[in-house]
């Protein structure tokens, strides 16, 4: 499962899907603008919300959950990466949140 940097993620936001798999209480602190929020535990029942024809960048708080989800998506036929450092790194870099 490829791991990409926050800089790569920021540059690919216009073309790739950003999938935030954090819990609701975590997302309340802010998420990447335009990201799709599907908590990790709901992924199996909401998989249809993700466009299989576009690459997916999976985000969580620190990178652990997103790595597992990216592996599962890849196994299900999606092109998926995980963002190194998660939202902690994104916010530390001063990148936008909504």
PDB file of N, CA, C and O in Angstrom, residues 6-78:
ATOM      1  N   UNK A   6       1.894  14.692   2.830  1.00  0.00           N
ATOM      2  CA  UNK A   6       0.835  15.699   2.872  1.00  0.00           C
ATOM      3  C   UNK A   6       0.952  16.635   1.672  1.00  0.00           C
ATOM      4  O   UNK A   6      -0.053  17.089   1.142  1.00  0.00           O
ATOM      5  N   UNK A   7       2.168  16.896   1.192  1.00  0.00           N
ATOM      6  CA  UNK A   7       2.359  17.749   0.021  1.00  0.00           C
ATOM      7  C   UNK A   7       1.759  17.089  -1.216  1.00  0.00           C
ATOM      8  O   UNK A   7       1.079  17.741  -2.011  1.00  0.00           O
ATOM      9  N   UNK A   8       1.995  15.780  -1.380  1.00  0.00           N
ATOM     10  CA  UNK A   8       1.392  15.041  -2.494  1.00  0.00           C
ATOM     11  C   UNK A   8      -0.132  15.104  -2.407  1.00  0.00           C
ATOM     12  O   UNK A   8      -0.813  15.334  -3.408  1.00  0.00           O
ATOM     13  N   UNK A   9      -0.658  14.898  -1.211  1.00  0.00           N
ATOM     14  CA  UNK A   9      -2.110  14.916  -1.013  1.00  0.00           C
ATOM     15  C   UNK A   9      -2.681  16.277  -1.374  1.00  0.00           C
ATOM     16  O   UNK A   9      -3.678  16.376  -2.090  1.00  0.00           O
ATOM     17  N   UNK A  10      -2.046  17.337  -0.901  1.00  0.00           N
ATOM     18  CA  UNK A  10      -2.532  18.682  -1.188  1.00  0.00           C
ATOM     19  C   UNK A  10      -2.557  18.922  -2.691  1.00  0.00           C
ATOM     20  O   UNK A  10      -3.523  19.476  -3.228  1.00  0.00           O
ATOM     21  N   UNK A  11      -1.541  18.465  -3.398  1.00  0.00           N
ATOM     22  CA  UNK A  11      -1.464  18.649  -4.838  1.00  0.00           C
ATOM     23  C   UNK A  11      -2.465  17.816  -5.621  1.00  0.00           C
ATOM     24  O   UNK A  11      -2.819  18.155  -6.746  1.00  0.00           O
ATOM     25  N   UNK A  12      -2.927  16.721  -5.031  1.00  0.00           N
ATOM     26  CA  UNK A  12      -3.850  15.815  -5.733  1.00  0.00           C
ATOM     27  C   UNK A  12      -5.314  16.021  -5.331  1.00  0.00           C
ATOM     28  O   UNK A  12      -6.197  15.333  -5.838  1.00  0.00           O
ATOM     29  N   UNK A  13      -5.581  16.998  -4.439  1.00  0.00           N
ATOM     30  CA  UNK A  13      -6.959  17.191  -3.965  1.00  0.00           C
ATOM     31  C   UNK A  13      -7.946  17.474  -5.092  1.00  0.00           C
ATOM     32  O   UNK A  13      -9.110  17.110  -4.999  1.00  0.00           O
ATOM     33  N   UNK A  14      -7.501  18.128  -6.158  1.00  0.00           N
ATOM     34  CA  UNK A  14      -8.412  18.480  -7.259  1.00  0.00           C
ATOM     35  C   UNK A  14      -8.800  17.276  -8.108  1.00  0.00           C
ATOM     36  O   UNK A  14      -9.859  17.279  -8.732  1.00  0.00           O
ATOM     37  N   UNK A  15      -7.982  16.232  -8.125  1.00  0.00           N
ATOM     38  CA  UNK A  15      -8.245  15.094  -9.006  1.00  0.00           C
ATOM     39  C   UNK A  15      -8.624  13.816  -8.263  1.00  0.00           C
ATOM     40  O   UNK A  15      -9.389  13.013  -8.776  1.00  0.00           O
ATOM     41  N   UNK A  16      -8.091  13.620  -7.078  1.00  0.00           N
ATOM     42  CA  UNK A  16      -8.331  12.381  -6.329  1.00  0.00           C
ATOM     43  C   UNK A  16      -9.424  12.572  -5.290  1.00  0.00           C
ATOM     44  O   UNK A  16      -9.709  13.684  -4.882  1.00  0.00           O
ATOM     45  N   UNK A  17      -9.993  11.466  -4.861  1.00  0.00           N
ATOM     46  CA  UNK A  17     -10.959  11.496  -3.770  1.00  0.00           C
ATOM     47  C   UNK A  17     -10.189  11.419  -2.457  1.00  0.00           C
ATOM     48  O   UNK A  17      -9.286  10.598  -2.320  1.00  0.00           O
ATOM     49  N   UNK A  18     -10.556  12.255  -1.514  1.00  0.00           N
ATOM     50  CA  UNK A  18      -9.981  12.188  -0.179  1.00  0.00           C
ATOM     51  C   UNK A  18     -11.031  11.517   0.695  1.00  0.00           C
ATOM     52  O   UNK A  18     -12.163  11.992   0.795  1.00  0.00           O
ATOM     53  N   UNK A  19     -10.668  10.410   1.301  1.00  0.00           N
ATOM     54  CA  UNK A  19     -11.587   9.663   2.165  1.00  0.00           C
ATOM     55  C   UNK A  19     -11.100   9.769   3.602  1.00  0.00           C
ATOM     56  O   UNK A  19     -10.019   9.279   3.941  1.00  0.00           O
ATOM     57  N   UNK A  20     -11.891  10.421   4.442  1.00  0.00           N
ATOM     58  CA  UNK A  20     -11.566  10.593   5.857  1.00  0.00           C
ATOM     59  C   UNK A  20     -12.283   9.507   6.639  1.00  0.00           C
ATOM     60  O   UNK A  20     -13.514   9.460   6.649  1.00  0.00           O
ATOM     61  N   UNK A  21     -11.526   8.610   7.281  1.00  0.00           N
ATOM     62  CA  UNK A  21     -12.122   7.471   7.979  1.00  0.00           C
ATOM     63  C   UNK A  21     -12.159   7.649   9.497  1.00  0.00           C
ATOM     64  O   UNK A  21     -12.409   6.704  10.235  1.00  0.00           O
ATOM     65  N   UNK A  22     -11.953   8.888   9.956  1.00  0.00           N
ATOM     66  CA  UNK A  22     -12.005   9.155  11.397  1.00  0.00           C
ATOM     67  C   UNK A  22     -13.448   9.126  11.893  1.00  0.00           C
ATOM     68  O   UNK A  22     -14.398   9.198  11.131  1.00  0.00           O
ATOM     69  N   UNK A  23     -13.585   9.059  13.202  1.00  0.00           N
ATOM     70  CA  UNK A  23     -14.902   9.078  13.835  1.00  0.00           C
ATOM     71  C   UNK A  23     -15.477  10.488  13.813  1.00  0.00           C
ATOM     72  O   UNK A  23     -14.741  11.467  13.651  1.00  0.00           O
ATOM     73  N   UNK A  24     -16.790  10.590  14.012  1.00  0.00           N
ATOM     74  CA  UNK A  24     -17.471  11.888  13.970  1.00  0.00           C
ATOM     75  C   UNK A  24     -16.831  12.912  14.907  1.00  0.00           C
ATOM     76  O   UNK A  24     -16.655  14.069  14.533  1.00  0.00           O
ATOM     77  N   UNK A  25     -16.499  12.502  16.129  1.00  0.00           N
ATOM     78  CA  UNK A  25     -15.941  13.455  17.093  1.00  0.00           C
ATOM     79  C   UNK A  25     -14.581  13.982  16.644  1.00  0.00           C
ATOM     80  O   UNK A  25     -14.217  15.114  16.952  1.00  0.00           O
ATOM     81  N   UNK A  26     -13.834  13.191  15.878  1.00  0.00           N
ATOM     82  CA  UNK A  26     -12.536  13.640  15.365  1.00  0.00           C
ATOM     83  C   UNK A  26     -12.725  14.624  14.214  1.00  0.00           C
ATOM     84  O   UNK A  26     -12.024  15.625  14.113  1.00  0.00           O
ATOM     85  N   UNK A  27     -13.690  14.340  13.350  1.00  0.00           N
ATOM     86  CA  UNK A  27     -13.963  15.193  12.195  1.00  0.00           C
ATOM     87  C   UNK A  27     -14.490  16.561  12.641  1.00  0.00           C
ATOM     88  O   UNK A  27     -14.286  17.565  11.963  1.00  0.00           O
ATOM     89  N   UNK A  28     -15.130  16.599  13.794  1.00  0.00           N
ATOM     90  CA  UNK A  28     -15.656  17.863  14.323  1.00  0.00           C
ATOM     91  C   UNK A  28     -14.535  18.888  14.522  1.00  0.00           C
ATOM     92  O   UNK A  28     -14.794  20.093  14.520  1.00  0.00           O
ATOM     93  N   UNK A  29     -13.300  18.423  14.639  1.00  0.00           N
ATOM     94  CA  UNK A  29     -12.150  19.320  14.808  1.00  0.00           C
ATOM     95  C   UNK A  29     -11.643  19.851  13.474  1.00  0.00           C
ATOM     96  O   UNK A  29     -10.701  20.630  13.445  1.00  0.00           O
ATOM     97  N   UNK A  30     -12.244  19.420  12.371  1.00  0.00           N
ATOM     98  CA  UNK A  30     -11.857  19.890  11.046  1.00  0.00           C
ATOM     99  C   UNK A  30     -11.431  18.745  10.148  1.00  0.00           C
ATOM    100  O   UNK A  30     -10.882  17.756  10.613  1.00  0.00           O
ATOM    101  N   UNK A  31     -11.717  18.910   8.858  1.00  0.00           N
ATOM    102  CA  UNK A  31     -11.294  17.917   7.880  1.00  0.00           C
ATOM    103  C   UNK A  31     -10.835  18.623   6.612  1.00  0.00           C
ATOM    104  O   UNK A  31     -11.044  19.822   6.444  1.00  0.00           O
ATOM    105  N   UNK A  32     -10.188  17.896   5.732  1.00  0.00           N
ATOM    106  CA  UNK A  32      -9.695  18.464   4.479  1.00  0.00           C
ATOM    107  C   UNK A  32     -10.900  18.865   3.640  1.00  0.00           C
ATOM    108  O   UNK A  32     -11.813  18.056   3.439  1.00  0.00           O
ATOM    109  N   UNK A  33     -10.934  20.113   3.146  1.00  0.00           N
ATOM    110  CA  UNK A  33     -12.062  20.551   2.330  1.00  0.00           C
ATOM    111  C   UNK A  33     -12.292  19.614   1.136  1.00  0.00           C
ATOM    112  O   UNK A  33     -11.357  19.218   0.453  1.00  0.00           O
ATOM    113  N   UNK A  34     -13.550  19.220   0.938  1.00  0.00           N
ATOM    114  CA  UNK A  34     -13.911  18.342  -0.163  1.00  0.00           C
ATOM    115  C   UNK A  34     -13.787  16.864   0.134  1.00  0.00           C
ATOM    116  O   UNK A  34     -14.142  16.031  -0.699  1.00  0.00           O
ATOM    117  N   UNK A  35     -13.288  16.516   1.320  1.00  0.00           N
ATOM    118  CA  UNK A  35     -13.124  15.098   1.671  1.00  0.00           C
ATOM    119  C   UNK A  35     -14.490  14.437   1.887  1.00  0.00           C
ATOM    120  O   UNK A  35     -15.462  15.088   2.252  1.00  0.00           O
ATOM    121  N   UNK A  36     -14.521  13.139   1.645  1.00  0.00           N
ATOM    122  CA  UNK A  36     -15.692  12.311   1.928  1.00  0.00           C
ATOM    123  C   UNK A  36     -15.465  11.732   3.321  1.00  0.00           C
ATOM    124  O   UNK A  36     -14.403  11.161   3.588  1.00  0.00           O
ATOM    125  N   UNK A  37     -16.457  11.861   4.195  1.00  0.00           N
ATOM    126  CA  UNK A  37     -16.297  11.301   5.541  1.00  0.00           C
ATOM    127  C   UNK A  37     -17.099  10.015   5.666  1.00  0.00           C
ATOM    128  O   UNK A  37     -18.325  10.020   5.582  1.00  0.00           O
ATOM    129  N   UNK A  38     -16.379   8.913   5.826  1.00  0.00           N
ATOM    130  CA  UNK A  38     -16.996   7.620   6.117  1.00  0.00           C
ATOM    131  C   UNK A  38     -16.176   6.991   7.237  1.00  0.00           C
ATOM    132  O   UNK A  38     -15.041   6.567   7.011  1.00  0.00           O
ATOM    133  N   UNK A  39     -16.709   6.960   8.462  1.00  0.00           N
ATOM    134  CA  UNK A  39     -15.955   6.323   9.546  1.00  0.00           C
ATOM    135  C   UNK A  39     -15.556   4.894   9.176  1.00  0.00           C
ATOM    136  O   UNK A  39     -16.306   4.190   8.484  1.00  0.00           O
ATOM    137  N   UNK A  40     -14.391   4.481   9.612  1.00  0.00           N
ATOM    138  CA  UNK A  40     -13.848   3.163   9.253  1.00  0.00           C
ATOM    139  C   UNK A  40     -14.860   2.041   9.489  1.00  0.00           C
ATOM    140  O   UNK A  40     -15.006   1.149   8.651  1.00  0.00           O
ATOM    141  N   UNK A  41     -15.583   2.090  10.575  1.00  0.00           N
ATOM    142  CA  UNK A  41     -16.542   1.040  10.899  1.00  0.00           C
ATOM    143  C   UNK A  41     -17.745   0.981   9.972  1.00  0.00           C
ATOM    144  O   UNK A  41     -18.474  -0.007   9.962  1.00  0.00           O
ATOM    145  N   UNK A  42     -17.989   2.047   9.193  1.00  0.00           N
ATOM    146  CA  UNK A  42     -19.126   2.089   8.279  1.00  0.00           C
ATOM    147  C   UNK A  42     -18.726   1.816   6.832  1.00  0.00           C
ATOM    148  O   UNK A  42     -19.576   1.808   5.943  1.00  0.00           O
ATOM    149  N   UNK A  43     -17.449   1.609   6.589  1.00  0.00           N
ATOM    150  CA  UNK A  43     -16.950   1.506   5.223  1.00  0.00           C
ATOM    151  C   UNK A  43     -17.630   0.406   4.407  1.00  0.00           C
ATOM    152  O   UNK A  43     -18.025   0.630   3.264  1.00  0.00           O
ATOM    153  N   UNK A  44     -17.793  -0.780   4.974  1.00  0.00           N
ATOM    154  CA  UNK A  44     -18.388  -1.889   4.208  1.00  0.00           C
ATOM    155  C   UNK A  44     -19.793  -1.564   3.725  1.00  0.00           C
ATOM    156  O   UNK A  44     -20.157  -1.920   2.606  1.00  0.00           O
ATOM    157  N   UNK A  45     -20.588  -0.878   4.538  1.00  0.00           N
ATOM    158  CA  UNK A  45     -21.969  -0.582   4.152  1.00  0.00           C
ATOM    159  C   UNK A  45     -22.071   0.660   3.268  1.00  0.00           C
ATOM    160  O   UNK A  45     -23.103   0.872   2.635  1.00  0.00           O
ATOM    161  N   UNK A  46     -21.005   1.471   3.206  1.00  0.00           N
ATOM    162  CA  UNK A  46     -21.062   2.719   2.432  1.00  0.00           C
ATOM    163  C   UNK A  46     -20.059   2.756   1.280  1.00  0.00           C
ATOM    164  O   UNK A  46     -19.811   3.807   0.701  1.00  0.00           O
ATOM    165  N   UNK A  47     -19.524   1.608   0.907  1.00  0.00           N
ATOM    166  CA  UNK A  47     -18.505   1.530  -0.147  1.00  0.00           C
ATOM    167  C   UNK A  47     -18.981   2.145  -1.465  1.00  0.00           C
ATOM    168  O   UNK A  47     -18.189   2.729  -2.202  1.00  0.00           O
ATOM    169  N   UNK A  48     -20.273   2.068  -1.743  1.00  0.00           N
ATOM    170  CA  UNK A  48     -20.824   2.610  -2.973  1.00  0.00           C
ATOM    171  C   UNK A  48     -20.688   4.116  -3.105  1.00  0.00           C
ATOM    172  O   UNK A  48     -20.869   4.672  -4.194  1.00  0.00           O
ATOM    173  N   UNK A  49     -20.368   4.810  -2.016  1.00  0.00           N
ATOM    174  CA  UNK A  49     -20.201   6.264  -2.051  1.00  0.00           C
ATOM    175  C   UNK A  49     -18.841   6.672  -2.618  1.00  0.00           C
ATOM    176  O   UNK A  49     -18.602   7.845  -2.861  1.00  0.00           O
ATOM    177  N   UNK A  50     -17.961   5.699  -2.819  1.00  0.00           N
ATOM    178  CA  UNK A  50     -16.616   5.982  -3.318  1.00  0.00           C
ATOM    179  C   UNK A  50     -16.557   5.608  -4.799  1.00  0.00           C
ATOM    180  O   UNK A  50     -16.921   4.492  -5.179  1.00  0.00           O
ATOM    181  N   UNK A  51     -16.108   6.541  -5.616  1.00  0.00           N
ATOM    182  CA  UNK A  51     -16.014   6.337  -7.066  1.00  0.00           C
ATOM    183  C   UNK A  51     -14.831   5.409  -7.369  1.00  0.00           C
ATOM    184  O   UNK A  51     -13.678   5.766  -7.140  1.00  0.00           O
ATOM    185  N   UNK A  52     -15.142   4.230  -7.879  1.00  0.00           N
ATOM    186  CA  UNK A  52     -14.106   3.227  -8.162  1.00  0.00           C
ATOM    187  C   UNK A  52     -13.174   3.670  -9.296  1.00  0.00           C
ATOM    188  O   UNK A  52     -12.070   3.153  -9.441  1.00  0.00           O
ATOM    189  N   UNK A  53     -13.600   4.632 -10.124  1.00  0.00           N
ATOM    190  CA  UNK A  53     -12.799   5.044 -11.278  1.00  0.00           C
ATOM    191  C   UNK A  53     -11.779   6.131 -10.945  1.00  0.00           C
ATOM    192  O   UNK A  53     -10.965   6.484 -11.799  1.00  0.00           O
ATOM    193  N   UNK A  54     -11.821   6.668  -9.725  1.00  0.00           N
ATOM    194  CA  UNK A  54     -10.876   7.724  -9.332  1.00  0.00           C
ATOM    195  C   UNK A  54      -9.997   7.248  -8.180  1.00  0.00           C
ATOM    196  O   UNK A  54     -10.468   6.544  -7.285  1.00  0.00           O
ATOM    197  N   UNK A  55      -8.719   7.652  -8.175  1.00  0.00           N
ATOM    198  CA  UNK A  55      -7.845   7.289  -7.057  1.00  0.00           C
ATOM    199  C   UNK A  55      -8.381   7.831  -5.731  1.00  0.00           C
ATOM    200  O   UNK A  55      -9.041   8.874  -5.698  1.00  0.00           O
ATOM    201  N   UNK A  56      -8.087   7.111  -4.666  1.00  0.00           N
ATOM    202  CA  UNK A  56      -8.539   7.480  -3.326  1.00  0.00           C
ATOM    203  C   UNK A  56      -7.317   7.698  -2.441  1.00  0.00           C
ATOM    204  O   UNK A  56      -6.383   6.885  -2.437  1.00  0.00           O
ATOM    205  N   UNK A  57      -7.327   8.800  -1.686  1.00  0.00           N
ATOM    206  CA  UNK A  57      -6.315   9.040  -0.656  1.00  0.00           C
ATOM    207  C   UNK A  57      -7.036   8.926   0.674  1.00  0.00           C
ATOM    208  O   UNK A  57      -7.980   9.676   0.939  1.00  0.00           O
ATOM    209  N   UNK A  58      -6.632   7.964   1.491  1.00  0.00           N
ATOM    210  CA  UNK A  58      -7.304   7.702   2.762  1.00  0.00           C
ATOM    211  C   UNK A  58      -6.573   8.432   3.885  1.00  0.00           C
ATOM    212  O   UNK A  58      -5.346   8.398   3.971  1.00  0.00           O
ATOM    213  N   UNK A  59      -7.367   9.090   4.732  1.00  0.00           N
ATOM    214  CA  UNK A  59      -6.849   9.906   5.825  1.00  0.00           C
ATOM    215  C   UNK A  59      -7.474   9.457   7.140  1.00  0.00           C
ATOM    216  O   UNK A  59      -8.676   9.173   7.181  1.00  0.00           O
ATOM    217  N   UNK A  60      -6.672   9.446   8.197  1.00  0.00           N
ATOM    218  CA  UNK A  60      -7.203   9.280   9.551  1.00  0.00           C
ATOM    219  C   UNK A  60      -6.453  10.266  10.441  1.00  0.00           C
ATOM    220  O   UNK A  60      -5.878  11.236   9.960  1.00  0.00           O
ATOM    221  N   UNK A  61      -6.437  10.039  11.735  1.00  0.00           N
ATOM    222  CA  UNK A  61      -5.780  10.979  12.640  1.00  0.00           C
ATOM    223  C   UNK A  61      -4.262  10.934  12.487  1.00  0.00           C
ATOM    224  O   UNK A  61      -3.609  11.950  12.365  1.00  0.00           O
ATOM    225  N   UNK A  62      -3.694   9.709  12.485  1.00  0.00           N
ATOM    226  CA  UNK A  62      -2.230   9.604  12.477  1.00  0.00           C
ATOM    227  C   UNK A  62      -1.665   8.748  11.340  1.00  0.00           C
ATOM    228  O   UNK A  62      -0.470   8.771  11.102  1.00  0.00           O
ATOM    229  N   UNK A  63      -2.504   7.971  10.673  1.00  0.00           N
ATOM    230  CA  UNK A  63      -2.033   7.137   9.566  1.00  0.00           C
ATOM    231  C   UNK A  63      -2.214   5.654   9.771  1.00  0.00           C
ATOM    232  O   UNK A  63      -2.021   4.874   8.841  1.00  0.00           O
ATOM    233  N   UNK A  64      -2.606   5.217  10.968  1.00  0.00           N
ATOM    234  CA  UNK A  64      -2.753   3.776  11.218  1.00  0.00           C
ATOM    235  C   UNK A  64      -4.026   3.204  10.603  1.00  0.00           C
ATOM    236  O   UNK A  64      -3.973   2.230   9.853  1.00  0.00           O
ATOM    237  N   UNK A  65      -5.172   3.784  10.924  1.00  0.00           N
ATOM    238  CA  UNK A  65      -6.439   3.294  10.364  1.00  0.00           C
ATOM    239  C   UNK A  65      -6.454   3.450   8.847  1.00  0.00           C
ATOM    240  O   UNK A  65      -6.930   2.574   8.125  1.00  0.00           O
ATOM    241  N   UNK A  66      -5.944   4.579   8.366  1.00  0.00           N
ATOM    242  CA  UNK A  66      -5.988   4.822   6.919  1.00  0.00           C
ATOM    243  C   UNK A  66      -5.166   3.788   6.153  1.00  0.00           C
ATOM    244  O   UNK A  66      -5.533   3.402   5.050  1.00  0.00           O
ATOM    245  N   UNK A  67      -4.084   3.315   6.731  1.00  0.00           N
ATOM    246  CA  UNK A  67      -3.274   2.289   6.067  1.00  0.00           C
ATOM    247  C   UNK A  67      -4.074   1.003   5.920  1.00  0.00           C
ATOM    248  O   UNK A  67      -4.059   0.364   4.856  1.00  0.00           O
ATOM    249  N   UNK A  68      -4.809   0.616   6.955  1.00  0.00           N
ATOM    250  CA  UNK A  68      -5.634  -0.600   6.886  1.00  0.00           C
ATOM    251  C   UNK A  68      -6.758  -0.441   5.857  1.00  0.00           C
ATOM    252  O   UNK A  68      -7.047  -1.358   5.094  1.00  0.00           O
ATOM    253  N   UNK A  69      -7.378   0.742   5.845  1.00  0.00           N
ATOM    254  CA  UNK A  69      -8.470   0.985   4.893  1.00  0.00           C
ATOM    255  C   UNK A  69      -7.937   1.015   3.457  1.00  0.00           C
ATOM    256  O   UNK A  69      -8.551   0.450   2.548  1.00  0.00           O
ATOM    257  N   UNK A  70      -6.794   1.654   3.236  1.00  0.00           N
ATOM    258  CA  UNK A  70      -6.214   1.702   1.887  1.00  0.00           C
ATOM    259  C   UNK A  70      -5.906   0.290   1.391  1.00  0.00           C
ATOM    260  O   UNK A  70      -6.154  -0.036   0.226  1.00  0.00           O
ATOM    261  N   UNK A  71      -5.386  -0.568   2.270  1.00  0.00           N
ATOM    262  CA  UNK A  71      -5.132  -1.966   1.891  1.00  0.00           C
ATOM    263  C   UNK A  71      -6.428  -2.668   1.501  1.00  0.00           C
ATOM    264  O   UNK A  71      -6.483  -3.389   0.498  1.00  0.00           O
ATOM    265  N   UNK A  72      -7.483  -2.466   2.287  1.00  0.00           N
ATOM    266  CA  UNK A  72      -8.772  -3.105   2.010  1.00  0.00           C
ATOM    267  C   UNK A  72      -9.352  -2.600   0.688  1.00  0.00           C
ATOM    268  O   UNK A  72      -9.883  -3.387  -0.108  1.00  0.00           O
ATOM    269  N   UNK A  73      -9.257  -1.284   0.454  1.00  0.00           N
ATOM    270  CA  UNK A  73      -9.771  -0.726  -0.800  1.00  0.00           C
ATOM    271  C   UNK A  73      -8.997  -1.265  -2.000  1.00  0.00           C
ATOM    272  O   UNK A  73      -9.593  -1.605  -3.026  1.00  0.00           O
ATOM    273  N   UNK A  74      -7.686  -1.359  -1.866  1.00  0.00           N
ATOM    274  CA  UNK A  74      -6.859  -1.903  -2.950  1.00  0.00           C
ATOM    275  C   UNK A  74      -7.286  -3.343  -3.246  1.00  0.00           C
ATOM    276  O   UNK A  74      -7.433  -3.730  -4.404  1.00  0.00           O
ATOM    277  N   UNK A  75      -7.521  -4.112  -2.203  1.00  0.00           N
ATOM    278  CA  UNK A  75      -7.978  -5.493  -2.363  1.00  0.00           C
ATOM    279  C   UNK A  75      -9.345  -5.595  -3.018  1.00  0.00           C
ATOM    280  O   UNK A  75      -9.673  -6.599  -3.650  1.00  0.00           O
ATOM    281  N   UNK A  76     -10.150  -4.514  -2.877  1.00  0.00           N
ATOM    282  CA  UNK A  76     -11.492  -4.494  -3.465  1.00  0.00           C
ATOM    283  C   UNK A  76     -11.499  -3.880  -4.866  1.00  0.00           C
ATOM    284  O   UNK A  76     -12.558  -3.664  -5.448  1.00  0.00           O
ATOM    285  N   UNK A  77     -10.303  -3.588  -5.401  1.00  0.00           N
ATOM    286  CA  UNK A  77     -10.225  -3.096  -6.770  1.00  0.00           C
ATOM    287  C   UNK A  77     -10.091  -1.589  -6.932  1.00  0.00           C
ATOM    288  O   UNK A  77     -10.132  -1.087  -8.051  1.00  0.00           O
ATOM    289  N   UNK A  78      -9.942  -0.866  -5.841  1.00  0.00           N
ATOM    290  CA  UNK A  78      -9.737   0.578  -5.912  1.00  0.00           C
ATOM    291  C   UNK A  78      -8.243   0.884  -5.999  1.00  0.00           C
ATOM    292  O   UNK A  78      -7.417   0.060  -5.622  1.00  0.00           O
TER     293      UNK A  78
END
